[in-house]
Amino acid sequence: SVANGTGTCSNGTCAIASCNTGYKDCKNGYADGCETNTTNDVNNCGDCGVICNIPANASSVACQSSACKITACVSTYYDVNGVYSDGCECRQDDNDRNDLGNSSATAIDLGTLQDASKQYVEVTGKNIVPSTDEDWYKVYAEDVATSGYNNFDFIVEIVGCNPLSPDTCEFQFEVYKDVVDNNHKVCSNDVKYEFTVNFRQDVDSNGKNEGENPCTASCISNDFTNNCCHDYSATYYIKVYRRTGATATCNNYTLRITNGT
């Protein structure tokens, strides 16, 4: 009989006729039969002599179901695309390596943006690695008191993504106002969010959009000439993540946050 296979007699000599599924004769012929399990042997993976060498940035590999697989990566690297040949191809960004911005409690503080001078901030060179990663940021949007008008215009956007087709972008975000819970979620699964009070475009010949203009802080009852100037200052929390169904990559995103017209 042949271990893990079927024997035969050919010209008076015993030989291996065939091996069972998942086994191969990689060594000594009939003497030890179909001795190699090619479904889990890292030196004979799927066939005799196929070695599972450790690819870039991987720390361990295995032969699983006759295919070489990465089982662990070196610290801060991940096999995001599941392709063995390119190893653990993605590295976490510096925020993740320092355990920053992985939750609302550790949201990265981007400071204050005042509307009076149209201020903005950009986050660049960050990625969503591993695939389950999420990046949290917070920013204080300040509505500076201005006599007679209000140009508060708060915008969050992922640069390069079409706000009319958010499902074509690899990245999306959620936005929360002041508190991180469903009652204060103002945007979800999108690539652009805007809260503006710019509803008057007839205040000068150039059509400049100055929002609550004209407005007054006194909020006089039945005043149909002046709108009421409100204070829209708030702390916004932004969670960036990979869109459900998007192909996982090492790509970076750019997040831009603006306040003011």
Coordinates of C-alpha atoms in Angstrom, one line a residue:
S1 CA 0.0 0.0 0.0
V2 CA 1.0 3.6 -0.5
A3 CA 0.7 6.2 2.2
N4 CA -1.9 8.8 1.2
G5 CA -2.2 7.4 -2.2
T6 CA -2.7 4.4 -4.5
G7 CA 0.0 2.0 -5.6
T8 CA 0.6 0.0 -8.7
C9 CA 2.9 -2.7 -10.1
S10 CA 4.8 -1.9 -13.2
N11 CA 7.1 -4.4 -14.8
G12 CA 7.5 -6.1 -11.5
T13 CA 8.2 -2.9 -9.6
C14 CA 6.0 -1.2 -7.0
A15 CA 5.2 2.4 -7.9
I16 CA 2.8 5.2 -7.0
A17 CA -0.2 5.3 -9.2
S18 CA -1.7 8.4 -7.7
C19 CA -1.8 10.6 -4.6
N20 CA -4.8 11.6 -2.6
T21 CA -6.0 15.2 -2.9
G22 CA -3.7 17.5 -1.1
Y23 CA -0.7 15.1 -1.0
K24 CA 2.3 14.8 -3.3
D25 CA 5.4 12.6 -3.6
C26 CA 8.1 15.2 -3.0
K27 CA 10.9 12.9 -1.6
N28 CA 11.6 9.3 -2.0
G29 CA 9.1 7.8 -4.4
Y30 CA 7.3 4.6 -3.4
A31 CA 9.3 4.1 -0.2
D32 CA 7.4 6.8 1.8
G33 CA 4.5 7.2 -0.5
C34 CA 2.7 10.5 -0.9
E35 CA 4.4 11.9 2.2
T36 CA 3.9 15.7 1.7
N37 CA 0.8 17.5 2.6
T38 CA 0.9 20.4 0.2
T39 CA -2.1 22.1 1.8
N40 CA -0.1 23.2 4.8
D41 CA 3.6 22.7 4.1
V42 CA 5.5 26.1 3.8
N43 CA 8.2 24.4 1.8
N44 CA 5.9 22.6 -0.5
C45 CA 2.8 24.8 -0.7
G46 CA 0.4 23.7 -3.4
D47 CA 3.1 21.7 -5.1
C48 CA 6.6 20.3 -4.5
G49 CA 9.3 22.9 -4.0
V50 CA 7.0 25.9 -3.7
I51 CA 8.4 27.8 -0.7
C52 CA 6.5 30.4 1.2
N53 CA 9.2 33.0 1.6
I54 CA 8.5 35.9 3.9
P55 CA 7.6 38.9 1.8
A56 CA 8.2 42.6 2.6
N57 CA 7.3 43.8 6.1
A58 CA 5.8 40.4 7.1
S59 CA 7.0 38.6 10.2
S60 CA 5.4 35.2 9.7
V61 CA 3.7 33.2 7.0
A62 CA 1.8 29.9 6.6
C63 CA 0.6 27.6 3.9
Q64 CA -3.2 27.5 4.1
S65 CA -5.4 25.5 1.7
S66 CA -2.4 25.1 -0.6
A67 CA -1.7 28.9 -0.8
C68 CA 1.0 31.0 0.9
K69 CA -0.6 33.4 3.4
I70 CA 0.7 36.2 5.6
T71 CA -0.1 35.5 9.3
A72 CA 1.6 38.5 10.9
C73 CA 3.2 41.8 9.9
V74 CA 6.0 43.7 11.6
S75 CA 4.8 46.5 13.9
T76 CA 2.8 49.4 12.2
Y77 CA 2.5 47.6 8.9
Y78 CA -0.6 45.8 7.5
D79 CA -1.5 43.5 4.6
V80 CA -4.5 45.6 3.5
N81 CA -5.0 44.2 0.0
G82 CA -4.6 40.5 0.9
V83 CA -2.0 40.0 -1.8
Y84 CA 0.8 37.8 -0.6
S85 CA 3.4 38.9 -3.1
D86 CA 3.6 42.5 -2.0
G87 CA 3.7 41.6 1.7
C88 CA 2.5 44.0 4.4
E89 CA 2.3 46.9 1.9
C90 CA 0.7 49.6 4.0
R91 CA 2.1 51.5 7.0
Q92 CA 0.0 53.4 9.5
D93 CA 0.3 57.1 9.5
D94 CA 2.2 58.9 12.2
N95 CA -1.0 59.7 14.2
D96 CA -2.0 56.0 14.4
R97 CA 1.6 55.1 15.3
N98 CA 1.3 57.4 18.3
D99 CA -2.2 56.2 19.1
L100 CA -3.7 59.6 18.4
G101 CA -7.1 60.3 16.9
N102 CA -8.4 56.7 17.0
S103 CA -11.6 57.7 18.9
S104 CA -13.6 60.8 19.7
A105 CA -12.0 60.9 23.1
T106 CA -8.5 61.2 21.5
A107 CA -9.7 63.4 18.6
I108 CA -6.8 65.5 17.1
D109 CA -7.4 69.1 18.0
L110 CA -7.1 71.3 14.9
G111 CA -7.6 74.5 16.8
T112 CA -10.0 77.4 16.2
L113 CA -11.3 78.7 12.8
Q114 CA -12.8 82.2 12.9
D115 CA -15.3 83.2 10.2
A116 CA -14.3 86.9 10.2
S117 CA -11.2 86.2 8.2
K118 CA -12.2 83.0 6.4
Q119 CA -9.7 80.7 8.0
Y120 CA -9.0 77.1 7.0
V121 CA -6.9 74.1 8.0
E122 CA -5.9 71.0 5.9
V123 CA -5.0 67.6 7.1
T124 CA -2.7 65.8 4.6
G125 CA -0.7 62.6 4.3
K126 CA -3.0 60.5 6.4
N127 CA -4.5 57.1 5.5
I128 CA -7.0 54.5 6.8
V129 CA -4.8 51.6 7.8
P130 CA -5.7 49.0 8.7
S131 CA -9.1 48.7 6.9
T132 CA -11.0 49.1 10.2
D133 CA -9.1 52.3 11.1
E134 CA -11.0 55.6 11.7
D135 CA -9.4 59.0 12.2
W136 CA -11.0 61.6 14.5
Y137 CA -10.5 65.3 14.5
K138 CA -12.1 68.2 16.3
V139 CA -12.2 71.9 15.5
Y140 CA -13.8 75.0 17.1
A141 CA -15.7 77.0 14.6
E142 CA -16.0 80.5 16.0
D143 CA -18.7 82.9 14.9
V144 CA -17.1 86.3 15.5
A145 CA -19.5 89.0 16.4
T146 CA -19.7 91.5 13.5
S147 CA -21.8 94.6 13.3
G148 CA -24.7 94.3 10.8
Y149 CA -23.9 91.0 9.2
N150 CA -22.8 87.4 9.8
N151 CA -20.6 85.5 7.4
F152 CA -20.4 82.2 9.3
D153 CA -19.9 79.4 6.7
F154 CA -18.5 76.1 8.1
I155 CA -17.3 73.6 5.5
V156 CA -15.8 70.1 5.8
E157 CA -14.6 68.3 2.6
I158 CA -12.4 65.6 1.4
V159 CA -10.4 67.2 -1.3
G160 CA -10.7 65.6 -4.8
C161 CA -14.0 63.8 -4.1
N162 CA -17.2 64.8 -5.9
P163 CA -19.8 65.8 -3.4
L164 CA -22.5 64.8 -5.9
S165 CA -21.2 61.3 -6.0
P166 CA -19.8 60.4 -2.6
D167 CA -20.0 56.7 -3.3
T168 CA -17.2 57.0 -5.9
C169 CA -14.8 58.2 -3.2
E170 CA -12.6 55.8 -1.2
F171 CA -13.0 57.9 1.9
Q172 CA -16.1 59.4 3.7
F173 CA -16.8 61.1 7.0
E174 CA -19.3 61.8 9.7
V175 CA -19.7 65.2 11.4
Y176 CA -21.0 65.8 14.9
K177 CA -21.8 69.2 16.5
D178 CA -20.7 69.7 20.1
V179 CA -21.5 66.1 21.3
V180 CA -20.7 62.8 19.7
D181 CA -24.0 60.9 19.6
N182 CA -26.7 60.2 17.1
N183 CA -28.7 63.2 18.2
H184 CA -25.8 65.6 17.3
K185 CA -24.7 63.8 14.1
V186 CA -25.2 66.4 11.3
C187 CA -23.6 64.5 8.4
S188 CA -22.9 60.8 7.6
N189 CA -21.4 58.8 4.7
D190 CA -20.5 62.0 2.8
V191 CA -17.5 63.8 1.4
K192 CA -18.7 67.4 1.9
Y193 CA -20.6 69.1 4.7
E194 CA -21.6 72.8 4.8
F195 CA -23.5 74.8 7.4
T196 CA -24.0 78.4 6.3
V197 CA -26.1 81.4 7.1
N198 CA -25.4 82.9 3.7
F199 CA -29.0 83.3 2.4
R200 CA -28.8 86.9 1.2
Q201 CA -27.1 87.7 -2.1
D202 CA -28.8 91.0 -2.9
V203 CA -26.9 93.2 -0.5
D204 CA -24.6 94.9 -3.0
S205 CA -24.2 95.2 -6.8
N206 CA -21.5 92.5 -6.9
G207 CA -23.8 89.9 -5.3
K208 CA -21.5 89.3 -2.4
N209 CA -22.8 86.7 -0.1
E210 CA -22.6 87.9 3.5
G211 CA -25.2 85.7 5.2
E212 CA -27.4 87.2 7.8
N213 CA -27.2 90.6 6.2
P214 CA -28.4 93.0 7.3
C215 CA -28.9 91.6 10.8
T216 CA -29.1 93.0 14.3
A217 CA -28.1 91.5 17.6
S218 CA -31.1 93.0 19.3
C219 CA -33.5 90.7 17.4
I220 CA -36.4 93.2 17.4
S221 CA -39.8 91.6 17.1
N222 CA -41.5 92.1 13.7
D223 CA -38.4 93.7 12.2
F224 CA -38.7 92.8 8.6
T225 CA -35.7 94.8 7.5
N226 CA -33.0 93.2 9.7
N227 CA -32.5 89.5 10.3
C228 CA -31.5 88.4 13.8
C229 CA -27.7 87.9 14.2
H230 CA -27.1 84.6 15.9
D231 CA -24.0 83.1 17.4
Y232 CA -23.3 79.7 15.6
S233 CA -20.0 79.0 17.4
A234 CA -19.6 75.2 18.0
T235 CA -17.1 72.4 18.4
Y236 CA -17.3 70.0 15.5
Y237 CA -16.0 66.4 15.6
I238 CA -15.1 64.7 12.3
K239 CA -14.6 61.0 11.8
V240 CA -12.9 59.9 8.6
Y241 CA -13.2 56.3 7.5
R242 CA -13.1 54.1 4.4
R243 CA -16.3 53.9 2.5
T244 CA -18.1 50.5 2.9
G245 CA -17.4 48.5 -0.2
A246 CA -14.4 50.5 -1.3
T247 CA -11.2 48.7 -2.3
A248 CA -8.7 48.9 0.6
T249 CA -5.5 50.8 -0.4
C250 CA -2.6 52.7 1.2
N251 CA -3.9 55.9 -0.3
N252 CA -3.7 59.2 1.6
Y253 CA -6.6 61.6 1.9
T254 CA -6.7 65.4 2.3
L255 CA -9.3 66.8 4.7
R256 CA -10.0 70.6 4.4
I257 CA -12.0 72.5 7.0
T258 CA -13.0 76.1 6.3
N259 CA -15.0 78.8 8.2
G260 CA -16.1 82.2 6.7
T261 CA -17.2 83.6 3.4

